[in-house]
Coordinates of C-alpha atoms in Angstrom, one line a residue:
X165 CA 0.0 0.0 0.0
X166 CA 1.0 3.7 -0.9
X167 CA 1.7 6.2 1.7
X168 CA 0.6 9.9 0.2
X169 CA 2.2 12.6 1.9
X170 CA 2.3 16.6 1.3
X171 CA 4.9 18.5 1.9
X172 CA 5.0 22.5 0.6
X173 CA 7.2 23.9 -2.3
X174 CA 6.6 27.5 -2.3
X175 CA 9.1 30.1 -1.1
X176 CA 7.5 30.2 2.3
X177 CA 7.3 26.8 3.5
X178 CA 11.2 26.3 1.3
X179 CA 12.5 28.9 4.0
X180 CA 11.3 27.2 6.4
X181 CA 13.0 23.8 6.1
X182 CA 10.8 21.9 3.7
X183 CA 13.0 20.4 1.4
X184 CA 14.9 19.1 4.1
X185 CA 11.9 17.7 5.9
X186 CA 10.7 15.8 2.2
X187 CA 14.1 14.5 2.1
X188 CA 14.4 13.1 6.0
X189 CA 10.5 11.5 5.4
X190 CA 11.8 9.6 2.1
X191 CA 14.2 8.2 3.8
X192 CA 12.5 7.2 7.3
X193 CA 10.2 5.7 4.5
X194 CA 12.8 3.9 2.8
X195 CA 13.8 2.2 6.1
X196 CA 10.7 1.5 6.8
X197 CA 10.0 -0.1 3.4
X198 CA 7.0 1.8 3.2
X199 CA 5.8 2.7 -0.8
X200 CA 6.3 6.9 -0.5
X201 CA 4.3 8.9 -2.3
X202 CA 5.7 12.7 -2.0
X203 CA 3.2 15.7 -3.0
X204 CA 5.2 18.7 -3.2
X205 CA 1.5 21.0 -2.8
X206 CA 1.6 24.4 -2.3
X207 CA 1.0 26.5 0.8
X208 CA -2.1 26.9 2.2
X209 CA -1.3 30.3 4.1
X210 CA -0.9 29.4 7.5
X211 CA 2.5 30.1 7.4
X212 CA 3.0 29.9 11.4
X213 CA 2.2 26.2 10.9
X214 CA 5.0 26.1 7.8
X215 CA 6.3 23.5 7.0
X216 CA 2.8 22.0 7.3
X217 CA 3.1 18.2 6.5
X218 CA -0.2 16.3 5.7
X219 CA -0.9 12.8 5.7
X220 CA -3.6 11.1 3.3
X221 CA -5.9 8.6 5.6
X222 CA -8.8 6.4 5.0
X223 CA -10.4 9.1 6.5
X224 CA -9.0 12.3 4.8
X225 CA -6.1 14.4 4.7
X226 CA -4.8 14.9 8.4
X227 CA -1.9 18.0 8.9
X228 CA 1.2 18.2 11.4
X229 CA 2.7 21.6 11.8
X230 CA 5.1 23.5 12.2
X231 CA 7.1 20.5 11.1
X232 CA 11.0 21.5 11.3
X233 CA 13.3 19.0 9.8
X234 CA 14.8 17.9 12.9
X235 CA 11.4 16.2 14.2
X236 CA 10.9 13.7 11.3
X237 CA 12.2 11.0 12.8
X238 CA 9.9 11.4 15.8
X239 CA 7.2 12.1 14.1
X240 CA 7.8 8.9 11.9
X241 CA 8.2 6.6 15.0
X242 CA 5.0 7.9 16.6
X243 CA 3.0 6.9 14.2
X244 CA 3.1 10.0 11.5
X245 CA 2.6 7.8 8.1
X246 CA -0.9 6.0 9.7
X247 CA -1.9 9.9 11.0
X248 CA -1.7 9.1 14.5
X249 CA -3.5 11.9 16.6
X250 CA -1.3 11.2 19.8
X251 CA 1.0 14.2 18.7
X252 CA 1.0 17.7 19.7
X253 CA 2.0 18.4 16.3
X254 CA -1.3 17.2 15.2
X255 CA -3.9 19.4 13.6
X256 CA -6.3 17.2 11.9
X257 CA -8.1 18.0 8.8
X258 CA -6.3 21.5 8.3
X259 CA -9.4 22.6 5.8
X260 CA -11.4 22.4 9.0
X261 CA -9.1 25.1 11.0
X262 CA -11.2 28.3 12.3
X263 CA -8.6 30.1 10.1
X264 CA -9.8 28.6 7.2
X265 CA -12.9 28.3 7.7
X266 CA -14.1 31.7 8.2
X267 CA -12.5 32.2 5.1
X268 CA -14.5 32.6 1.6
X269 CA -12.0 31.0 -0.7
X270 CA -13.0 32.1 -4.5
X271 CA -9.5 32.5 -6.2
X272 CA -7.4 30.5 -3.7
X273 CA -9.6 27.6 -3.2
X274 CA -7.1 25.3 -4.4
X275 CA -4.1 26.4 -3.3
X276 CA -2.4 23.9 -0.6
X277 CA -4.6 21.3 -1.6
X278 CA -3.1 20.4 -5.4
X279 CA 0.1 19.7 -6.9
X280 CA 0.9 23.2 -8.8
X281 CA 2.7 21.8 -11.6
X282 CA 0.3 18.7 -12.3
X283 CA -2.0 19.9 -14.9
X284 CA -4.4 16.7 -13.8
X285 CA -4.6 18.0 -10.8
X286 CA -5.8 21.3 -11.7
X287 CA -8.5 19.8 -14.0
X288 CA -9.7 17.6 -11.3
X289 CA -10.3 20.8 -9.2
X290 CA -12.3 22.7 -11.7
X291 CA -9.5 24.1 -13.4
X292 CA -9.8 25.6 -17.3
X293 CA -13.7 25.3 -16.9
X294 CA -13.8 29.0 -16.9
X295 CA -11.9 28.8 -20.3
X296 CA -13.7 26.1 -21.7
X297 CA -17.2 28.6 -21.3
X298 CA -15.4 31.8 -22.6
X299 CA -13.9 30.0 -25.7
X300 CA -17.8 29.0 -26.7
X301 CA -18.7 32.8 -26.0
X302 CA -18.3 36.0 -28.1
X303 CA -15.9 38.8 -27.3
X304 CA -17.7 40.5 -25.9
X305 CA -20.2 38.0 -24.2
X306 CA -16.4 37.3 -22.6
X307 CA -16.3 41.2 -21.3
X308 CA -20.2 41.3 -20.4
X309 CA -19.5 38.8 -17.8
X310 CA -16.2 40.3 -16.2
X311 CA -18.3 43.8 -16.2
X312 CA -21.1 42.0 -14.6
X313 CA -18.8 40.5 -11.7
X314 CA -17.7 44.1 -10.6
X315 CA -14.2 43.0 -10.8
X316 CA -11.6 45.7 -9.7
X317 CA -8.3 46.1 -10.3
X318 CA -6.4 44.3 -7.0
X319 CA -4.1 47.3 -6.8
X320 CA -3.9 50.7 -5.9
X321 CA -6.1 52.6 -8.7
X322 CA -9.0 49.9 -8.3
X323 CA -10.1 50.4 -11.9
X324 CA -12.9 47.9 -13.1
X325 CA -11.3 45.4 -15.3
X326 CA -14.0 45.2 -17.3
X327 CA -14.1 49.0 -18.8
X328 CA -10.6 48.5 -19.4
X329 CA -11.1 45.1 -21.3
X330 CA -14.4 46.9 -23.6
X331 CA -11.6 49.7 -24.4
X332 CA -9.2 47.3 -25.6
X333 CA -11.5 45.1 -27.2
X334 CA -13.2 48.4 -29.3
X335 CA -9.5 49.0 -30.8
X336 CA -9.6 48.3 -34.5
X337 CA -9.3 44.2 -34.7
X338 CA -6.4 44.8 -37.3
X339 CA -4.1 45.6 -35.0
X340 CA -1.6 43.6 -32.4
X341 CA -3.5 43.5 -29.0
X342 CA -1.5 42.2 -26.0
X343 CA -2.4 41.3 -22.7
X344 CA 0.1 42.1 -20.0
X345 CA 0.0 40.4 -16.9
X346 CA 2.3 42.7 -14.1
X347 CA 3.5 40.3 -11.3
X348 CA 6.4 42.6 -10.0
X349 CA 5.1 42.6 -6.9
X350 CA 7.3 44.7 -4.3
X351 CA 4.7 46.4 -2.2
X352 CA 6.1 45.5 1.4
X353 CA 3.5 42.9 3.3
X354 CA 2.8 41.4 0.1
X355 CA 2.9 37.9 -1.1
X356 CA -0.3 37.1 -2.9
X357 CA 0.8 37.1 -6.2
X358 CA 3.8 34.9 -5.8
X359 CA 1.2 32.3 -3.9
X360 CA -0.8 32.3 -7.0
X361 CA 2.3 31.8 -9.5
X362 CA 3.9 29.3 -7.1
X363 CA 0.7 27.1 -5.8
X364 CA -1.8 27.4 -8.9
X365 CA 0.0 28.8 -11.6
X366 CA -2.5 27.7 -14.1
X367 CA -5.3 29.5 -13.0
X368 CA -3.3 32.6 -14.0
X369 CA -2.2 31.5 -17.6
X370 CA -6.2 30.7 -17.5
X371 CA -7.2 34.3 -16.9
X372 CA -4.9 35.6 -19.0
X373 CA -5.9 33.3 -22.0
X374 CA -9.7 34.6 -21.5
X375 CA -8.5 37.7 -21.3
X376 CA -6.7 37.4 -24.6
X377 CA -9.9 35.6 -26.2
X378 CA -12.2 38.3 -24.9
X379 CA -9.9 41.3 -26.4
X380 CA -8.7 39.8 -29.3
X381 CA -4.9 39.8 -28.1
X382 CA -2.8 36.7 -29.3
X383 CA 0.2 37.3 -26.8
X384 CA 0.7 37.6 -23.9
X385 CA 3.8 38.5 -21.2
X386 CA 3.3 37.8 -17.1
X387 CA 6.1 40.2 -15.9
X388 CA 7.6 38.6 -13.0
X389 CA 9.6 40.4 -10.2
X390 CA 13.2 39.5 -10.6
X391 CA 13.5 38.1 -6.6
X392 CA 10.8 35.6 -7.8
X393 CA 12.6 32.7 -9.7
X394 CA 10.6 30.0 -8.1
X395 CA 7.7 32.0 -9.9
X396 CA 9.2 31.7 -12.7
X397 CA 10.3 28.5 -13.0
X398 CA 6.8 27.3 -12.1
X399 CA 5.1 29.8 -14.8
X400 CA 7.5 28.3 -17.4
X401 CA 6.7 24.7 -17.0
X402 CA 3.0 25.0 -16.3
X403 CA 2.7 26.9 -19.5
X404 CA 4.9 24.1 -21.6
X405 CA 2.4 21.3 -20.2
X406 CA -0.9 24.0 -20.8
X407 CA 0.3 24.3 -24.6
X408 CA 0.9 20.2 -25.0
X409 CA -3.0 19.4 -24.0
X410 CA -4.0 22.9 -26.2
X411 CA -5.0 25.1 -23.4
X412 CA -2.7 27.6 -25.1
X413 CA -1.1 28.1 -28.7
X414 CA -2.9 27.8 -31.7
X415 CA -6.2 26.0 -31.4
X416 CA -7.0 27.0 -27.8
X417 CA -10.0 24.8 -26.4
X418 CA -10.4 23.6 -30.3
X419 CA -12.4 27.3 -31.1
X420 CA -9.4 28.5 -33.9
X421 CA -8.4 31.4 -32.0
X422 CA -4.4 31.4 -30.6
X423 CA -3.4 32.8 -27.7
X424 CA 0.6 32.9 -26.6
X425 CA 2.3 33.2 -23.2
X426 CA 5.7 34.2 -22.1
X427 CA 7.7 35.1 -19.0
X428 CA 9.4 37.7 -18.6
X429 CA 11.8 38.5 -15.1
X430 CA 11.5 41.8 -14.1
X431 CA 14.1 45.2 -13.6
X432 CA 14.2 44.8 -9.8
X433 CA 13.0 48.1 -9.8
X434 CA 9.9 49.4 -7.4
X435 CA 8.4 52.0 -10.1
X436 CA 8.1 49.2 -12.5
X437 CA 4.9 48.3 -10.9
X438 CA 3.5 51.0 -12.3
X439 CA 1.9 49.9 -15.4
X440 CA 3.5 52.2 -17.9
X441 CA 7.2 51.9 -16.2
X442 CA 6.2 47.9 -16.4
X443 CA 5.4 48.6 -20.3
X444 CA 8.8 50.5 -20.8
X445 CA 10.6 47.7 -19.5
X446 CA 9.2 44.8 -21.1
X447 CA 10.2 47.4 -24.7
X448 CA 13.8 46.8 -22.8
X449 CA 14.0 50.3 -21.7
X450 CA 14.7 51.9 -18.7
X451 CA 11.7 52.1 -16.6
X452 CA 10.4 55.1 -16.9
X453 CA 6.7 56.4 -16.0
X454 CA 5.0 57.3 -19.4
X455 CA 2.7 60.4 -19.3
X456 CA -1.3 60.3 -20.1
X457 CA -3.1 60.1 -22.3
X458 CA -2.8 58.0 -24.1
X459 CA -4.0 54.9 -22.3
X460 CA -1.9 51.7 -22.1
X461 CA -5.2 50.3 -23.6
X462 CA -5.2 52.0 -27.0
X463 CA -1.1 52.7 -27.0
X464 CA 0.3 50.1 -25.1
X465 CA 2.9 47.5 -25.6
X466 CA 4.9 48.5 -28.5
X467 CA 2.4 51.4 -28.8
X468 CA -0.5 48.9 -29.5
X469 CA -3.7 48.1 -27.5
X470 CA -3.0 46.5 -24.3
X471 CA -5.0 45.1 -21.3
X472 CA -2.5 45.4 -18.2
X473 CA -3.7 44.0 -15.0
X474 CA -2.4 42.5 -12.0
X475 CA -2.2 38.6 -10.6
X476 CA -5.2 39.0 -8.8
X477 CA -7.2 40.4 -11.1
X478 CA -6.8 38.0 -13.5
X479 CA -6.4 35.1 -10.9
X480 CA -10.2 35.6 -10.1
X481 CA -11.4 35.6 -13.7
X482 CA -12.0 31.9 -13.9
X483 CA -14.0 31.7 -11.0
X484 CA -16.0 34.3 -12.9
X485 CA -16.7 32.8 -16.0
X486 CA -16.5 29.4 -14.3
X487 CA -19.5 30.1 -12.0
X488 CA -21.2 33.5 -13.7
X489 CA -20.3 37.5 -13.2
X490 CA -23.3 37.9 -10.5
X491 CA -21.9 34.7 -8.6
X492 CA -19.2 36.4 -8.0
X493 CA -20.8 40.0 -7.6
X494 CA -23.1 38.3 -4.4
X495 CA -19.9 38.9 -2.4
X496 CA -18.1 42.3 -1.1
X497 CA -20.3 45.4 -0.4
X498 CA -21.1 48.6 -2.2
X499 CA -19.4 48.5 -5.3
X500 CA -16.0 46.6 -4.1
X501 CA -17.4 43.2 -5.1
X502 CA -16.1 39.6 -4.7
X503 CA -13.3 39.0 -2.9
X504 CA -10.0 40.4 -1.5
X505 CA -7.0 38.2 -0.9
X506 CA -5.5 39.8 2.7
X507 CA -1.9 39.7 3.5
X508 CA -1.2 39.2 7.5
X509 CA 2.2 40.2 7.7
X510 CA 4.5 42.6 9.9
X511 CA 4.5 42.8 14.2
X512 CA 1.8 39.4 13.9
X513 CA 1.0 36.4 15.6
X514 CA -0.7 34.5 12.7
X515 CA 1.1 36.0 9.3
X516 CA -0.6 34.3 6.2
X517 CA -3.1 34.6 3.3
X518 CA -6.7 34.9 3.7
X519 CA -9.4 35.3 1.1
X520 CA -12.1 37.1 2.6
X521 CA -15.6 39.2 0.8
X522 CA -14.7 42.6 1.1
X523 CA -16.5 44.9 4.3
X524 CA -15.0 42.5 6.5
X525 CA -13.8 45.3 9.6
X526 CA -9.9 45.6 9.8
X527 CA -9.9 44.4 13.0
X528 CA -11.9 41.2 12.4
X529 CA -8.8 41.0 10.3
X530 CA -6.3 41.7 12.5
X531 CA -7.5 39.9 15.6
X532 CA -9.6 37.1 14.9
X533 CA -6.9 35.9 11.9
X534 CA -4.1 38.1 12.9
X535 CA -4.3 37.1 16.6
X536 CA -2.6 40.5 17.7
X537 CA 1.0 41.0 17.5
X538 CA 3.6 38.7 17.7
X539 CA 5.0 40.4 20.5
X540 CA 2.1 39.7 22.6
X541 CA 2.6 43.8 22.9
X542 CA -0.1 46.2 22.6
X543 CA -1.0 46.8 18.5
X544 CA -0.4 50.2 17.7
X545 CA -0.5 51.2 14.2
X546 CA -1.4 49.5 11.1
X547 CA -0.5 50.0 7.2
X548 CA -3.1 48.5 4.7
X549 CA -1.8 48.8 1.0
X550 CA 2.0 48.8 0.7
X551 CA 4.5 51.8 2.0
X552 CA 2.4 54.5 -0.1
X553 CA -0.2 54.3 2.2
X554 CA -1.6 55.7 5.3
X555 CA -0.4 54.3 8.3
X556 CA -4.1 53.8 10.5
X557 CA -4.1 54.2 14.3
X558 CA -6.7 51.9 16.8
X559 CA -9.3 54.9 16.2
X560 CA -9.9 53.5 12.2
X561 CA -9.4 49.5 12.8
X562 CA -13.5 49.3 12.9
X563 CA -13.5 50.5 8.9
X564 CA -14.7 47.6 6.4
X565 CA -12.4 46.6 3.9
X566 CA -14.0 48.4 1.1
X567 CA -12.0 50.9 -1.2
X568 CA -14.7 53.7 -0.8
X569 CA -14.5 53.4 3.0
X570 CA -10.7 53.3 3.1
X571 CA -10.8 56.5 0.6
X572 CA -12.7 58.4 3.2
X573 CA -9.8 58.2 5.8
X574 CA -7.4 59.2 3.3
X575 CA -6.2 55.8 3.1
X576 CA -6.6 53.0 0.6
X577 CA -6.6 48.9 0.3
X578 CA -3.7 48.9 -2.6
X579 CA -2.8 45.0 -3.1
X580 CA -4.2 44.0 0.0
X581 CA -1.1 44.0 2.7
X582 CA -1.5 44.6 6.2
X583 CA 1.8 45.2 8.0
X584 CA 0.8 45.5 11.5
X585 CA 3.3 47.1 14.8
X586 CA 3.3 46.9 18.3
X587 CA 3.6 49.9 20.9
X588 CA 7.2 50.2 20.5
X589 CA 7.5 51.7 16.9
X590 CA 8.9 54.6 15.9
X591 CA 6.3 56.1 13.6
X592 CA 8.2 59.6 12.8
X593 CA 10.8 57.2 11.7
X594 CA 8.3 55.4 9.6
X595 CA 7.7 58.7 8.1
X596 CA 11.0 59.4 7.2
X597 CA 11.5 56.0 5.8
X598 CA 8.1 56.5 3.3
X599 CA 9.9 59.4 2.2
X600 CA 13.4 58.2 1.7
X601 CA 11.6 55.5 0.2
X602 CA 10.3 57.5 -2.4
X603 CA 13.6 59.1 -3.0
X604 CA 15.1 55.6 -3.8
X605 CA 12.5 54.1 -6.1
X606 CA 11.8 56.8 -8.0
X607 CA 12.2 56.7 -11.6
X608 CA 13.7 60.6 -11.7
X609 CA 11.2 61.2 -14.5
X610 CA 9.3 64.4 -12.9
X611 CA 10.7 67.1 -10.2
X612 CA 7.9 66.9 -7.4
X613 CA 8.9 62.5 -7.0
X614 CA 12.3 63.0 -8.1
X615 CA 13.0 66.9 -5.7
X616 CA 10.1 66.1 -3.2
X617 CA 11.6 62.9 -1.8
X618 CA 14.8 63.5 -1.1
X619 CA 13.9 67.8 0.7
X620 CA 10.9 65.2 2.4
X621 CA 13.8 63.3 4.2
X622 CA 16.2 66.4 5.0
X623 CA 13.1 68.1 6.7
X624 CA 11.4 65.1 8.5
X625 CA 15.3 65.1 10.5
X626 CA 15.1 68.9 10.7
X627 CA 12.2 68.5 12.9
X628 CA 12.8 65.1 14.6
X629 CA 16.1 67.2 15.6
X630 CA 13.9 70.1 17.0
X631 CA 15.1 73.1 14.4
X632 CA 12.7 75.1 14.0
X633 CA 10.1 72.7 14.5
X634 CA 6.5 74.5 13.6
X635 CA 7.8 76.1 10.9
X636 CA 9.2 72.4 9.4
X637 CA 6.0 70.9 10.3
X638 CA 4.5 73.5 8.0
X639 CA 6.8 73.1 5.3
X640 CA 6.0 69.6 5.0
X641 CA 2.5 69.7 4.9
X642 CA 3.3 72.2 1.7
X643 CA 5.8 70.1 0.4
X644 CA 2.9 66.8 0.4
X645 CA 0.9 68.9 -0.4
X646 CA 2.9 69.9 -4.0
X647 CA 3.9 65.9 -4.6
X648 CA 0.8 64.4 -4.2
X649 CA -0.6 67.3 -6.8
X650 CA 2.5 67.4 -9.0
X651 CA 3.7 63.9 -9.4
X652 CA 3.3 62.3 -12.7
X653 CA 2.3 59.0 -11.3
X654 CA 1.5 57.4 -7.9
X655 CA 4.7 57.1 -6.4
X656 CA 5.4 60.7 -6.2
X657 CA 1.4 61.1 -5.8
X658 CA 1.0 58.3 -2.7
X659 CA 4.5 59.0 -0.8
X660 CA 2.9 62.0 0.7
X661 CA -0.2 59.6 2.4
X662 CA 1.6 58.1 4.9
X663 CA 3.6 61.1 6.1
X664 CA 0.5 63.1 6.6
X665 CA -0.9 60.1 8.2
X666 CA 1.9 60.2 11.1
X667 CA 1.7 64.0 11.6
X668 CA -1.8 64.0 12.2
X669 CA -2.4 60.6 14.1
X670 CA 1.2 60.6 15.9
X671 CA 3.0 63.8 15.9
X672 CA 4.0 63.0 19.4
X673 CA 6.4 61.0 17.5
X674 CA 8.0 64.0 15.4
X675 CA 9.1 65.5 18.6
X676 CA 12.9 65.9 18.8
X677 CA 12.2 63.8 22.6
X678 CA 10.1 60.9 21.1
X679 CA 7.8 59.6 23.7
X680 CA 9.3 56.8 26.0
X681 CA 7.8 53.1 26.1
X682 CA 7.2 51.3 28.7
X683 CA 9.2 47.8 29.1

């Protein structure tokens, strides 16, 4: 009889020890003379239980976790391949965890449960159904469907995905039409997108192909960031098997249309995130912000008509077309419909991924998931949305995860990270940092970003040193003021947020004396 076990690939669970621990259970196996079958699965989020190791019983998958490589052997001789319970390593059926379980799992339903790479696998799970319906629709019965779902870009402009498809797909049908996929993602607390590339990379060369059928674009290009080689190599092979059985190429699902994917690693560069820095260096430029009009939609790629959108975004399109637009519009509130992937990550007890309808209260999030800060130290200020964002005091945690209601504090959602910090941060440091930030990643291309930054740092020390404090505090508010107004793109336009954010929620801690904390 075969033993199945499961033991993580991603980066995550790799950092953690889980090659090693895959190579100590082969071999306990081997002297056992137990028949081994290994499942390298993905991660399924809960990464203070990585390296999570499950065990398939006659009655279901059982987990053990956190599993470090040096507790094999025990594990093995106490009974790990029959899933004894008499463990305290034991968690049971992991799908039944509270964590999971108040969870509504849409685009990450699969993810921890499947092999990435097996193609099988993902058909098995409802993989390429969502294709298989788009190819027998029109072009625009393809769009009608993603307009219907309410689907949002999943980063910081929230732009519906569906007015941006109808305006590629209205571009003259002579032309090349590409659709860009931009995975560079750098935003700090953020992790999603590599969980999508690394445990279900198919469901993103999915959405991208029904993206490409619904616009009329026969390439495609999933611009990875360059830290992310795992990503890569995972992208790469998933789309050689996805063109064998004809889910890409040519002849995609047998309707005549082609559709062609390729990888491309990214500058290592923050402002290529921004879609028309991303464009410039797929063209192999520099990465420079381009100016608008005109839209990357009409002049794109190669100055042709281009749909640009994020993992997430297109990550949730087969659940759409699998399972209908208003399926996936019955979840979220207002008009941020279906779901948000969440990043737990920072000062945290619990850091992972969870999938969650959005208007679910920030601190639902960060206590019943996040269970407070790792610390064990009072939670003091949160970030939601990458270092471009507002940094939110206790006062705001109440506020639903919905862009409008996040717009209304002056903050926003972004990709969906939550860096979270105890009582003893520094937040006029976590000013300065925003700003010097800035004055790294900027691409240089416009004088607020490129001036603003860099005069941002020299006068957040000015008044942390006490020189001439109230009149600094008022040349900063100008000097936002003039970058969020006078930047050519976000970067310049966003650094300003959570600066502004610290001066008026913590100025105690722009005082030359920061306020002491208590042991």
């Amino acid at each position: 009889m075969t033993t199945t076990i499961y033991v993580p690939c991603d980066t995550t669970a790799l950092s953690l020890g889980a090659d090693r621990v895959a190579q100590k259970l082969q071999q306990a196996a081997a002297q056992k003379n137990i028949e081994l079958h290994l499942v390298r699965n993905g991660s399924r989020g809960l990464f203070w239980l990585e390296p999570l190791v499950e065990v398939q019983t006659p009655y279901g998958r059982v987990a053990y976790g956190p599993v470090e490589p040096e507790q094999v052997d025990e594990l093995v001789a106490s009974g790990l391949f029959d899933g004894n319970p008499e463990h305290p390593l034991f968690l049971g059926d992991i799908s039944q965890h509270s964590y999971l379980q108040q969870q509504q799992r849409l685009t990450f339903a699969r993810i921890g449960i499947t092999d990435p790479i097996c193609i099988e696998d993902y058909i098995a799970h409802g993989g390429f159904a969502g294709l298989k319906k788009a190819a027998a629709l029109t072009t625009q019965g393809i769009v009608d469907e993603v307009k219907a779902s309410g689907l949002r870009g999943r980063g910081g402009a929230a732009f519906p995905a569906g007015i941006k498809w109808q305006t590629v797909l209205d571009e003259p049908q002579n032309q090349q039409k590409y659709v860009v996929c931009n995975a560079d993602e750098g935003d700090s607390g953020t992790f999603a997108d590599r969980l999508v590339m690394e445990c279900d990379p198919y469901m993103l060369i999915e959405g991208m192909t029904i993206a490409g059928l619904a616009v009329g674009a026969t390439l495609g290009f999933i611009y990875v960031r360059s830290e992310y080689l795992l990503s890569q190599k995972m992208l790469d092979e998933a789309i050689r098997r996805a063109k064998v059985l004809g889910y890409l190429g040519d002849n995609v699902c047998g309707n005549g249309r082609s559709f062609r994917l390729e990888v491309r690693l990214g500058a290592g560069a923050y402002i290529c995130g921004e879609e028309t820095s991303l464009l410039e260096s797929l063209e192999g430029k520099r990465g420079l912000v381009r100016s608008k009009p005109p839209l990357p939609a009409i002049k794109g790629l190669f100055g042709q008509p281009t749909v640009v959108n994020n993992v997430l975004s297109l990550a949730a399109v087969p659940y759409i077309m699998a399972h209908g637009g208003k399926a996936y519009a019955d979840y979220g509130m207002g008009r941020s419909l279906g779901t948000l992937p969440i990043q737990l990550a920072g000062n945290i007890k619990h850091g992972g991924l969870i999938e969650l309808a959005f208007g679910a209260s920030l601190r639902k999030v960060l206590e019943d998931f996040g269970g407070g800060t790792f610390t064990g130290r009072p939670m003091r200020a949160v970030q939601v949305g990458g270092p471009l964002m507002a940094y939110l005091p206790e006062s705001q945690w109440d506020t639903p995860m919905d862009y409008e209601a996040f717009a209304k504090l002056g903050a926003g959602i972004g990709h969906g990270g939550v860096v979270a910090f105890d009582d003893t941060v520094d937040m006029g440091e976590q000013a300065r940092f925003a700003m010097e930030f800035c004055a790294v990643e900027s691409c240089g291309k416009c004088t607020p970003c490129r001036i603003g930054s860099v005069r941002g740092v020299e006068v957040i020390d000015r008044i942390r040193a006490g020189t001439n404090r109230d009149d600094n505090l008022v040349l900063l508010q100008e000097l936002c003021e003039t970058m969020v107004d006078g930047s050519l793109c976000a970067m310049g336009g966003m650094t300003p947020f959570p600066v502004q954010s610290v001066m008026k929620h913590f100025p105690e801690d722009l005082m030359a004396n920061p306020r002491p904390v208590e042991a």
